[in-house]
Amino acid sequence: MGKVIVVTSGKGGVGKTTTSASFATGLAAQGHETVVIDFDVGLRNLDLIMGCERRVVYDFVNVINKEANLNQALIRDKRVEKLSILPASQTRDKEALTEEGVSGIINELKEKFDYVICDSPAGIEQGAVMAMRFADEAIIVTNPEVSSVRDSDRILGMLSSKTVRAETGGEPIKEYLVITRFNPSRADSGEMLSIEDITDLLAIRLLAVIPESESVLSASNIGAPVIMDKDSRAGQAYEDCVKRYLGEDLPHRFLALPKKGLIDRLLGR
């Protein structure tokens, strides 16, 4: 049976879909059959980041409503052999995600895939609740700012109360933290929270710190998860994230200010 992992946070725009796309791509590249589901019904961004928007015929809601079967809706990635995408609908609302329908699809996917990645929408409404409802593990994505961390703490409360595991007294959901858009210079000057501040506040295992990088936007614009950009620091950080999740003991990179060269020191830069 496959493992269900929700990628979530309370605040919008923190990098959940970027993280979902890169994490799923990284797992597949490591040889694991992986599917990533877009739960953001009505908006649908995952297929754009994955570069498969023109291949969408049927979607998540079509399968729930039995207008198509799962095989018809799943899109196989053309670049990574073991990766599939289940896109969201742009024409329905989040109330279309019924518990019975989502449960049936998740259970069917667990039979076919090693990992089922649920890309949650922002907020705490129906779509977000359904994305985490059947999770075995959770990746909490946060930016190094107070409002984002506060909202992430609220999501941790939901994970411990509104999931099937919580309601049935099962083993608690394993929680991981991914900090995105980190800039050591701004953290050093007090413009953003430090890594220590965030981990102290949320008290869950730090899986990865993704540096602030223009390559994230560039990758999104061309429809390729940033983990595929091996030269970018963000891509390298996401690759470390996947390997760390799979058990490799890797140090966290891109946390400190780069050391100044002799010329910079002499010129006071």
mmCIF file of C-alpha atoms in Angstrom:
data_model
loop_
_atom_site.group_PDB
_atom_site.id
_atom_site.type_symbol
_atom_site.label_atom_id
_atom_site.label_comp_id
_atom_site.label_asym_id
_atom_site.label_seq_id
_atom_site.Cartn_x
_atom_site.Cartn_y
_atom_site.Cartn_z
ATOM 1 C CA MET A 1 0.000 0.000 0.000
ATOM 2 C CA GLY A 2 1.239 3.457 -0.870
ATOM 3 C CA LYS A 3 1.875 6.271 1.580
ATOM 4 C CA VAL A 4 -0.282 9.420 1.480
ATOM 5 C CA ILE A 5 1.560 12.711 2.068
ATOM 6 C CA VAL A 6 -0.219 16.073 2.210
ATOM 7 C CA VAL A 7 1.725 19.243 1.373
ATOM 8 C CA THR A 8 -0.040 22.015 3.239
ATOM 9 C CA SER A 9 0.038 25.378 5.027
ATOM 10 C CA GLY A 10 -2.567 27.870 6.133
ATOM 11 C CA LYS A 11 -1.287 30.789 4.100
ATOM 12 C CA GLY A 12 -1.426 31.138 0.325
ATOM 13 C CA GLY A 13 1.594 31.866 -1.827
ATOM 14 C CA VAL A 14 4.193 30.137 0.342
ATOM 15 C CA GLY A 15 5.241 27.552 -2.251
ATOM 16 C CA LYS A 16 3.022 24.525 -1.583
ATOM 17 C CA THR A 17 2.505 23.658 -5.245
ATOM 18 C CA THR A 18 6.166 24.275 -6.067
ATOM 19 C CA THR A 19 7.073 21.965 -3.199
ATOM 20 C CA SER A 20 4.501 19.327 -4.194
ATOM 21 C CA ALA A 21 5.747 19.289 -7.785
ATOM 22 C CA SER A 22 9.434 19.086 -6.888
ATOM 23 C CA PHE A 23 8.967 16.584 -4.065
ATOM 24 C CA ALA A 24 6.870 14.259 -6.239
ATOM 25 C CA THR A 25 9.319 14.601 -9.135
ATOM 26 C CA GLY A 26 12.230 13.826 -6.824
ATOM 27 C CA LEU A 27 10.578 10.711 -5.405
ATOM 28 C CA ALA A 28 9.813 9.431 -8.900
ATOM 29 C CA ALA A 29 13.367 10.155 -10.049
ATOM 30 C CA GLN A 30 14.587 8.008 -7.143
ATOM 31 C CA GLY A 31 12.605 5.081 -8.557
ATOM 32 C CA HIS A 32 9.335 5.309 -6.623
ATOM 33 C CA GLU A 33 5.969 5.187 -8.406
ATOM 34 C CA THR A 34 4.525 8.572 -7.445
ATOM 35 C CA VAL A 35 1.309 10.479 -8.147
ATOM 36 C CA VAL A 36 0.622 14.092 -7.211
ATOM 37 C CA ILE A 37 -3.002 15.298 -6.848
ATOM 38 C CA ASP A 38 -4.133 18.898 -7.210
ATOM 39 C CA PHE A 39 -6.786 19.611 -4.543
ATOM 40 C CA ASP A 40 -7.119 23.274 -5.499
ATOM 41 C CA VAL A 41 -10.463 22.888 -7.292
ATOM 42 C CA GLY A 42 -11.456 26.053 -9.145
ATOM 43 C CA LEU A 43 -7.924 27.408 -9.583
ATOM 44 C CA ARG A 44 -5.700 24.533 -10.749
ATOM 45 C CA ASN A 45 -2.013 25.455 -10.840
ATOM 46 C CA LEU A 46 -0.244 22.120 -10.494
ATOM 47 C CA ASP A 47 -0.637 21.136 -14.161
ATOM 48 C CA LEU A 48 0.992 24.449 -15.194
ATOM 49 C CA ILE A 49 4.029 23.889 -12.989
ATOM 50 C CA MET A 50 4.251 20.276 -14.195
ATOM 51 C CA GLY A 51 4.007 21.407 -17.822
ATOM 52 C CA CYS A 52 1.022 19.230 -18.707
ATOM 53 C CA GLU A 53 -1.853 21.749 -18.844
ATOM 54 C CA ARG A 54 -2.575 21.006 -22.525
ATOM 55 C CA ARG A 55 -2.926 17.306 -21.810
ATOM 56 C CA VAL A 56 -5.762 17.656 -19.280
ATOM 57 C CA VAL A 57 -8.938 15.977 -20.558
ATOM 58 C CA TYR A 58 -10.520 14.610 -17.381
ATOM 59 C CA ASP A 59 -9.842 15.764 -13.823
ATOM 60 C CA PHE A 60 -10.178 14.850 -10.158
ATOM 61 C CA VAL A 61 -13.853 15.898 -9.958
ATOM 62 C CA ASN A 62 -14.740 13.984 -13.152
ATOM 63 C CA VAL A 63 -13.483 10.824 -11.433
ATOM 64 C CA ILE A 64 -15.387 11.579 -8.197
ATOM 65 C CA ASN A 65 -18.578 12.101 -10.227
ATOM 66 C CA LYS A 66 -17.910 8.905 -12.219
ATOM 67 C CA GLU A 67 -17.748 10.869 -15.480
ATOM 68 C CA ALA A 68 -14.369 9.214 -16.134
ATOM 69 C CA ASN A 69 -12.278 6.511 -14.528
ATOM 70 C CA LEU A 70 -8.968 7.108 -12.794
ATOM 71 C CA ASN A 71 -6.833 5.823 -15.669
ATOM 72 C CA GLN A 72 -8.492 8.314 -18.029
ATOM 73 C CA ALA A 73 -7.736 11.254 -15.734
ATOM 74 C CA LEU A 74 -4.157 10.402 -14.729
ATOM 75 C CA ILE A 75 -1.449 12.098 -16.802
ATOM 76 C CA ARG A 76 1.910 10.356 -17.069
ATOM 77 C CA ASP A 77 4.838 12.740 -16.996
ATOM 78 C CA LYS A 78 6.898 12.620 -20.196
ATOM 79 C CA ARG A 79 10.214 13.426 -18.504
ATOM 80 C CA VAL A 80 10.138 11.283 -15.359
ATOM 81 C CA GLU A 81 9.036 7.719 -15.983
ATOM 82 C CA LYS A 82 7.420 6.889 -12.628
ATOM 83 C CA LEU A 83 5.544 10.188 -12.146
ATOM 84 C CA SER A 84 1.817 10.846 -12.694
ATOM 85 C CA ILE A 85 -0.443 13.871 -12.147
ATOM 86 C CA LEU A 86 -4.139 14.011 -11.265
ATOM 87 C CA PRO A 87 -5.252 17.565 -12.144
ATOM 88 C CA ALA A 88 -7.982 19.606 -10.457
ATOM 89 C CA SER A 89 -11.078 21.008 -12.119
ATOM 90 C CA GLN A 90 -11.208 24.688 -13.080
ATOM 91 C CA THR A 91 -14.984 24.781 -13.460
ATOM 92 C CA ARG A 92 -16.229 23.313 -10.157
ATOM 93 C CA ASP A 93 -16.040 24.470 -6.548
ATOM 94 C CA LYS A 94 -14.374 22.771 -3.608
ATOM 95 C CA GLU A 95 -17.689 21.338 -2.364
ATOM 96 C CA ALA A 96 -17.332 18.805 -5.196
ATOM 97 C CA LEU A 97 -14.666 17.070 -3.088
ATOM 98 C CA THR A 98 -16.858 14.708 -1.090
ATOM 99 C CA GLU A 99 -15.320 12.544 1.619
ATOM 100 C CA GLU A 100 -16.630 9.364 0.021
ATOM 101 C CA GLY A 101 -15.334 10.343 -3.410
ATOM 102 C CA VAL A 102 -11.890 11.422 -2.197
ATOM 103 C CA SER A 103 -11.542 8.326 -0.013
ATOM 104 C CA GLY A 104 -12.310 6.030 -2.929
ATOM 105 C CA ILE A 105 -9.744 7.685 -5.198
ATOM 106 C CA ILE A 106 -7.049 7.774 -2.517
ATOM 107 C CA ASN A 107 -7.531 4.079 -1.769
ATOM 108 C CA GLU A 108 -7.345 3.206 -5.459
ATOM 109 C CA LEU A 109 -4.173 5.270 -5.896
ATOM 110 C CA LYS A 110 -2.551 3.628 -2.866
ATOM 111 C CA GLU A 111 -2.884 0.303 -4.671
ATOM 112 C CA LYS A 112 -1.072 1.640 -7.745
ATOM 113 C CA PHE A 113 1.591 3.998 -6.333
ATOM 114 C CA ASP A 114 4.284 4.030 -3.662
ATOM 115 C CA TYR A 115 3.568 7.682 -2.812
ATOM 116 C CA VAL A 116 0.395 9.749 -3.162
ATOM 117 C CA ILE A 117 1.220 13.466 -2.811
ATOM 118 C CA CYS A 118 -1.770 15.719 -2.030
ATOM 119 C CA ASP A 119 -1.185 19.346 -3.032
ATOM 120 C CA SER A 120 -3.462 21.276 -0.676
ATOM 121 C CA PRO A 121 -5.097 24.633 -1.426
ATOM 122 C CA ALA A 122 -4.539 27.522 0.983
ATOM 123 C CA GLY A 123 -6.836 28.106 3.937
ATOM 124 C CA ILE A 124 -8.787 25.797 6.206
ATOM 125 C CA GLU A 125 -11.914 25.135 4.151
ATOM 126 C CA GLN A 126 -13.218 22.047 2.314
ATOM 127 C CA GLY A 127 -10.372 21.579 -0.150
ATOM 128 C CA ALA A 128 -7.662 21.833 2.516
ATOM 129 C CA VAL A 129 -9.520 19.528 4.899
ATOM 130 C CA MET A 130 -10.024 16.903 2.164
ATOM 131 C CA ALA A 131 -6.339 17.134 1.152
ATOM 132 C CA MET A 132 -5.213 16.232 4.679
ATOM 133 C CA ARG A 133 -8.130 13.965 5.601
ATOM 134 C CA PHE A 134 -6.513 10.639 4.647
ATOM 135 C CA ALA A 135 -2.855 11.594 5.111
ATOM 136 C CA ASP A 136 -0.230 9.370 6.694
ATOM 137 C CA GLU A 137 2.347 12.157 6.731
ATOM 138 C CA ALA A 138 2.365 15.930 6.236
ATOM 139 C CA ILE A 139 4.843 18.437 4.858
ATOM 140 C CA ILE A 140 4.164 21.869 6.323
ATOM 141 C CA VAL A 141 5.414 24.629 4.024
ATOM 142 C CA THR A 142 6.102 28.016 5.563
ATOM 143 C CA ASN A 143 7.876 31.269 4.778
ATOM 144 C CA PRO A 144 10.134 32.896 7.385
ATOM 145 C CA GLU A 145 7.549 35.467 8.427
ATOM 146 C CA VAL A 146 5.327 35.631 11.483
ATOM 147 C CA SER A 147 1.938 35.356 9.722
ATOM 148 C CA SER A 148 3.014 32.326 7.707
ATOM 149 C CA VAL A 149 4.409 30.513 10.751
ATOM 150 C CA ARG A 150 1.291 31.337 12.778
ATOM 151 C CA ASP A 151 -0.943 29.891 10.045
ATOM 152 C CA SER A 152 1.258 26.795 9.837
ATOM 153 C CA ASP A 153 0.800 26.266 13.575
ATOM 154 C CA ARG A 154 -2.961 26.377 13.012
ATOM 155 C CA ILE A 155 -2.637 23.689 10.332
ATOM 156 C CA LEU A 156 -0.742 21.482 12.789
ATOM 157 C CA GLY A 157 -3.779 21.733 15.054
ATOM 158 C CA MET A 158 -6.042 20.618 12.207
ATOM 159 C CA LEU A 159 -3.791 17.662 11.414
ATOM 160 C CA SER A 160 -4.150 16.488 14.998
ATOM 161 C CA SER A 161 -7.933 16.855 15.043
ATOM 162 C CA LYS A 162 -9.592 16.687 11.584
ATOM 163 C CA THR A 163 -7.906 13.699 9.951
ATOM 164 C CA VAL A 164 -9.057 10.092 9.880
ATOM 165 C CA ARG A 165 -6.048 9.094 11.977
ATOM 166 C CA ALA A 166 -6.967 11.646 14.635
ATOM 167 C CA GLU A 167 -10.645 10.651 14.734
ATOM 168 C CA THR A 168 -9.978 6.909 14.910
ATOM 169 C CA GLY A 169 -7.153 7.121 17.445
ATOM 170 C CA GLY A 170 -4.596 5.876 14.945
ATOM 171 C CA GLU A 171 -0.880 6.566 14.929
ATOM 172 C CA PRO A 172 -0.308 10.357 14.747
ATOM 173 C CA ILE A 173 0.517 11.857 11.360
ATOM 174 C CA LYS A 174 4.263 12.292 10.919
ATOM 175 C CA GLU A 175 4.970 15.980 10.312
ATOM 176 C CA TYR A 176 7.855 17.593 8.434
ATOM 177 C CA LEU A 177 8.760 21.245 7.918
ATOM 178 C CA VAL A 178 9.915 22.869 4.670
ATOM 179 C CA ILE A 179 10.924 26.527 4.905
ATOM 180 C CA THR A 180 10.813 28.342 1.573
ATOM 181 C CA ARG A 181 12.173 31.686 0.323
ATOM 182 C CA PHE A 182 14.853 31.865 2.988
ATOM 183 C CA ASN A 183 17.424 34.638 2.663
ATOM 184 C CA PRO A 184 20.261 34.447 5.231
ATOM 185 C CA SER A 185 21.139 38.113 4.760
ATOM 186 C CA ARG A 186 17.612 39.258 5.600
ATOM 187 C CA ALA A 187 17.398 36.804 8.503
ATOM 188 C CA ASP A 188 20.715 38.112 9.825
ATOM 189 C CA SER A 189 19.422 41.692 9.707
ATOM 190 C CA GLY A 190 16.165 40.759 11.436
ATOM 191 C CA GLU A 191 13.937 41.333 8.374
ATOM 192 C CA MET A 192 12.727 37.727 8.505
ATOM 193 C CA LEU A 193 12.598 34.981 11.100
ATOM 194 C CA SER A 194 15.655 32.800 11.616
ATOM 195 C CA ILE A 195 15.573 29.039 11.087
ATOM 196 C CA GLU A 196 15.879 28.591 14.860
ATOM 197 C CA ASP A 197 12.902 30.893 15.490
ATOM 198 C CA ILE A 198 10.695 28.878 13.131
ATOM 199 C CA THR A 199 11.722 25.440 14.358
ATOM 200 C CA ASP A 200 11.300 26.533 17.992
ATOM 201 C CA LEU A 201 7.790 27.830 17.279
ATOM 202 C CA LEU A 202 6.553 24.841 15.258
ATOM 203 C CA ALA A 203 8.587 22.090 16.959
ATOM 204 C CA ILE A 204 8.514 19.611 14.048
ATOM 205 C CA ARG A 205 11.347 18.013 12.108
ATOM 206 C CA LEU A 206 13.042 20.336 9.625
ATOM 207 C CA LEU A 207 13.150 18.546 6.277
ATOM 208 C CA ALA A 208 14.491 21.337 4.053
ATOM 209 C CA VAL A 209 15.272 25.035 3.737
ATOM 210 C CA ILE A 210 14.718 26.323 0.208
ATOM 211 C CA PRO A 211 16.652 29.514 -0.558
ATOM 212 C CA GLU A 212 15.043 32.546 -2.139
ATOM 213 C CA SER A 213 15.736 32.115 -5.840
ATOM 214 C CA GLU A 214 14.575 33.512 -9.172
ATOM 215 C CA SER A 215 14.937 30.019 -10.608
ATOM 216 C CA VAL A 216 11.662 29.014 -8.902
ATOM 217 C CA LEU A 217 9.674 31.501 -10.988
ATOM 218 C CA SER A 218 11.645 30.670 -14.124
ATOM 219 C CA ALA A 219 10.941 26.958 -13.671
ATOM 220 C CA SER A 220 7.218 27.610 -13.159
ATOM 221 C CA ASN A 221 7.071 29.710 -16.319
ATOM 222 C CA ILE A 222 8.500 26.915 -18.458
ATOM 223 C CA GLY A 223 6.430 24.169 -16.834
ATOM 224 C CA ALA A 224 9.260 22.267 -15.170
ATOM 225 C CA PRO A 225 9.537 21.592 -11.407
ATOM 226 C CA VAL A 226 12.548 23.519 -10.091
ATOM 227 C CA ILE A 227 14.132 20.303 -8.787
ATOM 228 C CA MET A 228 14.941 19.551 -12.440
ATOM 229 C CA ASP A 229 17.204 22.634 -12.562
ATOM 230 C CA LYS A 230 20.339 21.000 -11.193
ATOM 231 C CA ASP A 231 22.317 24.247 -11.342
ATOM 232 C CA SER A 232 19.946 26.286 -9.168
ATOM 233 C CA ARG A 233 20.291 26.439 -5.403
ATOM 234 C CA ALA A 234 16.536 25.931 -4.997
ATOM 235 C CA GLY A 235 16.663 22.831 -7.202
ATOM 236 C CA GLN A 236 19.580 21.436 -5.201
ATOM 237 C CA ALA A 237 17.769 22.143 -1.927
ATOM 238 C CA TYR A 238 14.684 20.263 -3.118
ATOM 239 C CA GLU A 239 16.850 17.339 -4.216
ATOM 240 C CA ASP A 240 18.404 17.290 -0.733
ATOM 241 C CA CYS A 241 14.865 17.425 0.696
ATOM 242 C CA VAL A 242 13.833 14.254 -1.126
ATOM 243 C CA LYS A 243 17.026 12.372 -0.246
ATOM 244 C CA ARG A 244 16.724 13.453 3.389
ATOM 245 C CA TYR A 245 13.118 12.248 3.465
ATOM 246 C CA LEU A 246 14.213 8.888 2.054
ATOM 247 C CA GLY A 247 16.739 8.459 4.848
ATOM 248 C CA GLU A 248 20.009 10.035 3.747
ATOM 249 C CA ASP A 249 21.814 12.026 6.436
ATOM 250 C CA LEU A 250 22.539 15.293 4.634
ATOM 251 C CA PRO A 251 23.513 18.659 6.144
ATOM 252 C CA HIS A 252 21.275 21.631 5.404
ATOM 253 C CA ARG A 253 22.799 23.983 2.842
ATOM 254 C CA PHE A 254 22.267 27.665 1.980
ATOM 255 C CA LEU A 255 21.624 28.664 5.611
ATOM 256 C CA ALA A 256 24.566 31.005 6.151
ATOM 257 C CA LEU A 257 25.751 34.204 4.528
ATOM 258 C CA PRO A 258 28.373 33.575 1.820
ATOM 259 C CA LYS A 259 31.874 34.352 2.990
ATOM 260 C CA LYS A 260 33.269 37.631 1.710
ATOM 261 C CA GLY A 261 36.324 37.588 -0.509
ATOM 262 C CA LEU A 262 39.415 39.664 0.161
ATOM 263 C CA ILE A 263 38.376 42.467 -2.221
ATOM 264 C CA ASP A 264 34.929 42.737 -0.629
ATOM 265 C CA ARG A 265 36.481 42.954 2.847
ATOM 266 C CA LEU A 266 38.973 45.584 1.773
ATOM 267 C CA LEU A 267 36.222 47.666 0.159
ATOM 268 C CA GLY A 268 33.898 47.198 3.141
ATOM 269 C CA ARG A 269 31.220 45.436 1.092
#
